Amino acid sequence: MRPEGMSAPTVINLRSEREIELMRRAGQIVAGALKLAGEIIRPGLETQEIDRAMGEYIASQDAGIAFKGYRGFPANVCISVNEQVVHGIPGPRKLAEGDIVGIDVGSIYHGYYGDAAKTFAVGKISKRAERLMRVTETALKLAIEKVQPYVRLYTIAETIQRYAEAQGYSVVRQYVGHGIGQEMHEDPQVPNFVLNASLDEWDHVLAPGAVIAIEPMVNEGTHETKQLSDKWTVVTKDGRLSAHFEHTVAVTETGHEVLTQLPGEPPL
């Protein structure tokens, strides 16, 4: 979800080991919810059924559902299909063979947040859709690899933009990643692109204890988007496909830790 109304000057909260442990649990709950989504997604499934299942899972983990009611959002998770970039509202729409569906989910565990997103294939998808998803996920992985003590946000942003554009895609510019902790959206904003005019605003250094949500949104065509009449769903302006992947990442003394992955999953 888009961070709005960020205060200036930017203050980046640094989390203690205890706080990181709570965020790690929140992140594992988010990862578990996405794992569940991947297991049930199939042609013919209504997006509201995915929303219900993920909401029930989060509640069963003694956690709060971060998105429900957030700035008035009416569902448990954001579900965005094909040309929908982010903030899609689940409903009676049935998934079709060949669709790609981005799911963005957040949890609250003992006052601390976890946030992640993943784009899934519905049945057999086209080669072009498959490639878009692969490039977007790789852009996220490359960005996470850059996270270490005192990394500049510029480095993260440039890594995503350079890789995605080199593959022939565009990076969404109206929506960005964000800091996270005791609020869903905290400073700093974490862009997926670099503009010289905004460099001073966004080029912060991340010290150990900083926690950020990195979330590239990559489009097949133009980077431009528009919002639908429901005041939530964002789509590509040219109607072409979009993919979205996100992880919550903590800066450690020696590198980084991806908080939104299940124990035993291979590290990014």
C-alpha positions as a printed NumPy array, in Angstrom:
array([[  0.   ,   0.   ,   0.   ],
       [  1.119,   3.525,  -0.697],
       [  2.694,   5.531,   2.152],
       [  1.145,   8.973,   2.315],
       [  1.729,  11.974,   4.517],
       [  5.265,  11.067,   5.508],
       [  6.623,  13.628,   7.932],
       [  9.747,  15.673,   7.269],
       [ 12.528,  15.618,   8.196],
       [ 12.793,  11.842,   7.832],
       [ 13.419,   9.888,  11.025],
       [ 14.285,   6.23 ,  10.52 ],
       [ 13.404,   4.107,  13.549],
       [ 16.018,   1.56 ,  14.59 ],
       [ 14.566,  -1.584,  16.122],
       [ 15.898,  -3.553,  19.092],
       [ 16.44 ,  -7.318,  19.042],
       [ 13.143,  -7.76 ,  20.896],
       [ 11.303,  -5.663,  18.346],
       [ 12.9  ,  -7.544,  15.462],
       [ 11.773, -10.824,  17.025],
       [  8.153,  -9.602,  17.1  ],
       [  8.436,  -8.381,  13.509],
       [  9.956, -11.716,  12.515],
       [  6.867, -13.46 ,  13.867],
       [  4.576, -10.997,  12.083],
       [  6.538, -11.664,   8.915],
       [  6.261, -15.428,   9.251],
       [  2.497, -15.09 ,   9.601],
       [  2.402, -13.059,   6.398],
       [  4.566, -15.683,   4.674],
       [  2.243, -18.429,   5.871],
       [ -0.773, -16.576,   4.502],
       [  0.902, -16.225,   1.089],
       [  1.835, -19.904,   1.137],
       [ -1.813, -20.739,   1.756],
       [ -2.882, -18.509,  -1.123],
       [ -0.488, -20.307,  -3.456],
       [ -1.96 , -23.655,  -2.432],
       [ -5.582, -22.709,  -3.136],
       [ -5.308, -20.478,  -6.227],
       [ -6.897, -22.133,  -9.253],
       [ -9.078, -21.211, -12.216],
       [-12.664, -20.55 , -11.127],
       [-11.781, -19.421,  -7.598],
       [-13.323, -16.102,  -6.556],
       [-10.857, -13.54 ,  -5.244],
       [-13.049, -13.035,  -2.176],
       [-12.509, -16.715,  -1.307],
       [ -8.756, -16.104,  -1.214],
       [ -9.351, -13.031,   0.939],
       [-11.495, -15.015,   3.379],
       [ -9.018, -17.887,   3.68 ],
       [ -6.05 , -15.589,   4.259],
       [ -7.963, -13.533,   6.818],
       [ -8.95 , -16.654,   8.726],
       [ -5.364, -17.883,   8.682],
       [ -3.957, -14.636,  10.074],
       [ -6.579, -14.561,  12.841],
       [ -5.742, -18.192,  13.739],
       [ -2.136, -17.122,  14.385],
       [ -3.094, -14.726,  17.199],
       [ -2.422, -11.782,  14.9  ],
       [ -4.3  ,  -8.792,  13.564],
       [ -5.148,  -8.212,   9.907],
       [ -3.203,  -5.104,   8.972],
       [ -5.077,  -4.014,   5.849],
       [ -8.715,  -4.431,   6.957],
       [-10.036,  -0.925,   7.612],
       [ -6.669,   0.709,   6.896],
       [ -7.617,   4.127,   5.516],
       [-10.976,   2.547,   4.822],
       [ -9.777,  -0.475,   2.828],
       [-12.703,  -2.928,   2.84 ],
       [-10.951,  -6.317,   2.684],
       [ -8.336,  -8.435,   4.443],
       [ -5.753,  -8.404,   1.639],
       [ -5.155,  -6.633,  -1.666],
       [ -5.703,  -8.859,  -4.71 ],
       [ -4.736,  -7.431,  -8.113],
       [ -5.289,  -9.356, -11.355],
       [ -3.413,  -8.929, -14.657],
       [ -3.297,  -5.171, -15.48 ],
       [ -4.127,  -4.288, -11.873],
       [ -0.938,  -3.047, -10.219],
       [ -1.835,  -2.799,  -6.527],
       [ -4.72 ,  -2.27 ,  -4.082],
       [ -7.234,  -4.491,  -5.872],
       [-10.352,  -5.179,  -3.812],
       [-11.317,  -8.876,  -3.55 ],
       [-14.825,  -9.741,  -4.693],
       [-16.855, -12.18 ,  -6.799],
       [-14.425, -12.063,  -9.726],
       [-13.404, -15.578, -10.714],
       [ -9.808, -16.243, -11.649],
       [ -9.295, -17.576, -15.159],
       [ -6.673, -19.878, -16.635],
       [ -3.714, -17.716, -17.667],
       [ -4.326, -14.897, -15.194],
       [ -1.578, -13.591, -12.957],
       [ -2.672, -12.4  ,  -9.52 ],
       [ -0.698, -10.192,  -7.14 ],
       [ -1.533, -10.582,  -3.457],
       [ -0.351,  -8.043,  -0.879],
       [ -0.884,  -8.924,   2.79 ],
       [  0.011,  -7.5  ,   6.183],
       [ -0.253,  -8.723,   9.767],
       [  0.082,  -7.164,  13.218],
       [  1.68 ,  -9.212,  15.975],
       [  1.833,  -7.68 ,  19.448],
       [  1.872,  -4.186,  17.958],
       [  4.421,  -4.838,  15.189],
       [  3.806,  -5.21 ,  11.467],
       [  4.815,  -7.579,   8.704],
       [  4.146,  -6.878,   5.008],
       [  4.809,  -8.894,   1.843],
       [  3.43 ,  -9.483,  -1.641],
       [  3.742, -12.115,  -4.321],
       [  2.382, -12.552,  -7.839],
       [  0.982, -16.011,  -8.619],
       [  0.21 , -17.824, -11.85 ],
       [ -3.324, -19.141, -12.311],
       [ -2.981, -22.443, -14.114],
       [ -0.87 , -22.33 , -17.254],
       [  0.195, -18.792, -18.128],
       [  1.79 , -17.247, -21.198],
       [  5.544, -17.042, -21.637],
       [  5.373, -13.248, -21.516],
       [  3.495, -13.295, -18.212],
       [  5.938, -15.838, -16.839],
       [  8.891, -13.682, -17.844],
       [  7.401, -10.546, -16.296],
       [  6.902, -12.347, -12.991],
       [ 10.428, -13.769, -13.068],
       [ 12.016, -10.395, -13.798],
       [ 10.035,  -8.659, -11.041],
       [ 10.96 , -11.27 ,  -8.451],
       [ 14.595, -11.148,  -9.546],
       [ 14.584,  -7.352,  -9.207],
       [ 13.456,  -7.792,  -5.597],
       [ 16.12 , -10.425,  -4.914],
       [ 18.864,  -8.233,  -6.379],
       [ 17.712,  -5.287,  -4.275],
       [ 17.682,  -7.366,  -1.096],
       [ 21.214,  -8.536,  -1.818],
       [ 22.29 ,  -4.874,  -1.646],
       [ 20.934,  -4.406,   1.889],
       [ 23.731,  -4.107,   4.428],
       [ 24.747,  -1.649,   7.162],
       [ 24.858,   1.932,   5.877],
       [ 23.567,   1.13 ,   2.412],
       [ 22.029,   4.098,   0.578],
       [ 18.432,   3.914,  -0.551],
       [ 19.729,   5.179,  -3.895],
       [ 21.57 ,   1.873,  -4.313],
       [ 18.406,  -0.161,  -3.722],
       [ 16.342,   1.995,  -6.075],
       [ 18.947,   2.011,  -8.823],
       [ 19.352,  -1.772,  -8.64 ],
       [ 15.644,  -2.358,  -9.229],
       [ 15.25 ,   0.219, -11.979],
       [ 18.4  ,  -0.702, -13.863],
       [ 17.604,  -4.413, -13.921],
       [ 13.904,  -4.07 , -14.83 ],
       [ 14.514,  -1.549, -17.584],
       [ 17.396,  -3.586, -18.999],
       [ 14.889,  -6.416, -19.442],
       [ 12.561,  -4.148, -21.415],
       [ 10.079,  -3.304, -18.661],
       [  9.127,  -0.164, -16.74 ],
       [  9.003,   0.478, -12.992],
       [  5.927,   2.039, -11.395],
       [  6.754,   5.476,  -9.975],
       [  3.536,   6.541,  -8.26 ],
       [  3.865,   3.877,  -5.543],
       [  6.933,   2.929,  -3.528],
       [  8.18 ,   0.799,  -0.654],
       [  8.415,   2.062,   2.905],
       [  9.76 ,   1.754,   6.395],
       [  7.752,  -0.5  ,   8.706],
       [  7.564,  -1.259,  12.427],
       [  4.878,  -0.138,  14.857],
       [  3.026,   1.369,  11.894],
       [  2.406,  -0.142,   8.486],
       [  4.009,   2.829,   6.752],
       [  6.907,   4.601,   8.401],
       [  9.822,   6.628,   7.083],
       [ 11.731,   6.276,   4.89 ],
       [ 10.03 ,   5.923,   1.544],
       [ 11.827,   3.21 ,  -0.439],
       [ 11.575,   3.983,  -4.17 ],
       [ 12.112,   1.496,  -6.974],
       [ 13.528,   4.143,  -9.324],
       [ 15.908,   7.086,  -9.272],
       [ 15.152,  10.673, -10.265],
       [ 17.861,  13.266,  -9.735],
       [ 15.325,  15.818,  -8.549],
       [ 14.228,  13.547,  -5.711],
       [ 17.631,  12.2  ,  -4.757],
       [ 18.06 ,  14.411,  -1.685],
       [ 14.603,  13.476,  -0.403],
       [ 15.11 ,   9.735,  -0.771],
       [ 18.838,   9.132,  -0.45 ],
       [ 19.034,   8.056,   3.165],
       [ 21.488,   5.645,   4.764],
       [ 20.18 ,   2.57 ,   6.596],
       [ 21.839,   1.694,   9.882],
       [ 21.557,  -1.675,  11.667],
       [ 18.065,  -1.961,  13.15 ],
       [ 16.309,  -0.257,  10.245],
       [ 13.466,  -2.303,   8.749],
       [ 12.062,  -1.617,   5.297],
       [  9.539,  -3.102,   2.89 ],
       [ 11.046,  -3.352,  -0.592],
       [  8.372,  -3.829,  -3.254],
       [  9.087,  -3.471,  -6.958],
       [  6.01 ,  -3.092,  -9.166],
       [  7.039,  -3.781, -12.753],
       [  4.919,  -3.176, -15.86 ],
       [  5.011,  -4.693, -19.325],
       [  4.431,  -1.315, -20.958],
       [  4.331,   2.226, -19.613],
       [  5.141,   2.992, -15.993],
       [  2.058,   5.213, -15.818],
       [ -0.952,   4.101, -13.818],
       [ -4.481,   5.237, -13.041],
       [ -6.897,   4.607, -10.186],
       [-10.298,   3.067, -10.833],
       [-13.605,   4.514,  -9.645],
       [-13.537,   2.336,  -6.492],
       [-10.816,   4.75 ,  -5.276],
       [ -8.479,   1.836,  -4.523],
       [ -7.618,  -0.372,  -7.48 ],
       [ -4.616,   0.888,  -9.457],
       [ -4.185,  -0.329, -13.058],
       [ -1.627,   0.188, -15.781],
       [ -2.587,   3.107, -17.992],
       [ -2.103,   1.069, -21.17 ],
       [ -3.891,  -2.036, -19.889],
       [ -0.819,  -4.258, -20.079],
       [  0.288,  -6.699, -17.379],
       [  1.912,  -5.745, -14.063],
       [  3.658,  -7.856, -11.405],
       [  4.401,  -7.11 ,  -7.739],
       [  6.73 ,  -8.779,  -5.232],
       [  7.569,  -7.536,  -1.726],
       [  9.523,  -8.536,   1.373],
       [ 10.075,  -6.946,   4.776],
       [ 13.841,  -6.753,   5.356],
       [ 15.82 ,  -5.863,   8.479],
       [ 19.319,  -4.374,   8.342],
       [ 21.6  ,  -6.359,  10.668],
       [ 25.104,  -5.706,  11.947],
       [ 26.534,  -7.987,   9.265],
       [ 24.04 ,  -7.738,   6.402],
       [ 20.301,  -8.29 ,   6.298],
       [ 17.483, -10.643,   7.299],
       [ 14.324, -11.241,   5.283],
       [ 11.597, -11.278,   7.94 ],
       [  8.758, -12.379,   5.656],
       [  9.856, -15.912,   4.887],
       [  9.06 , -19.172,   6.609],
       [ 11.689, -21.109,   8.589],
       [ 13.51 , -23.483,   6.272],
       [ 12.865, -21.425,   3.159],
       [ 16.028, -20.719,   1.134],
       [ 17.42 , -17.258,   1.924],
       [ 17.145, -14.558,  -0.701]])
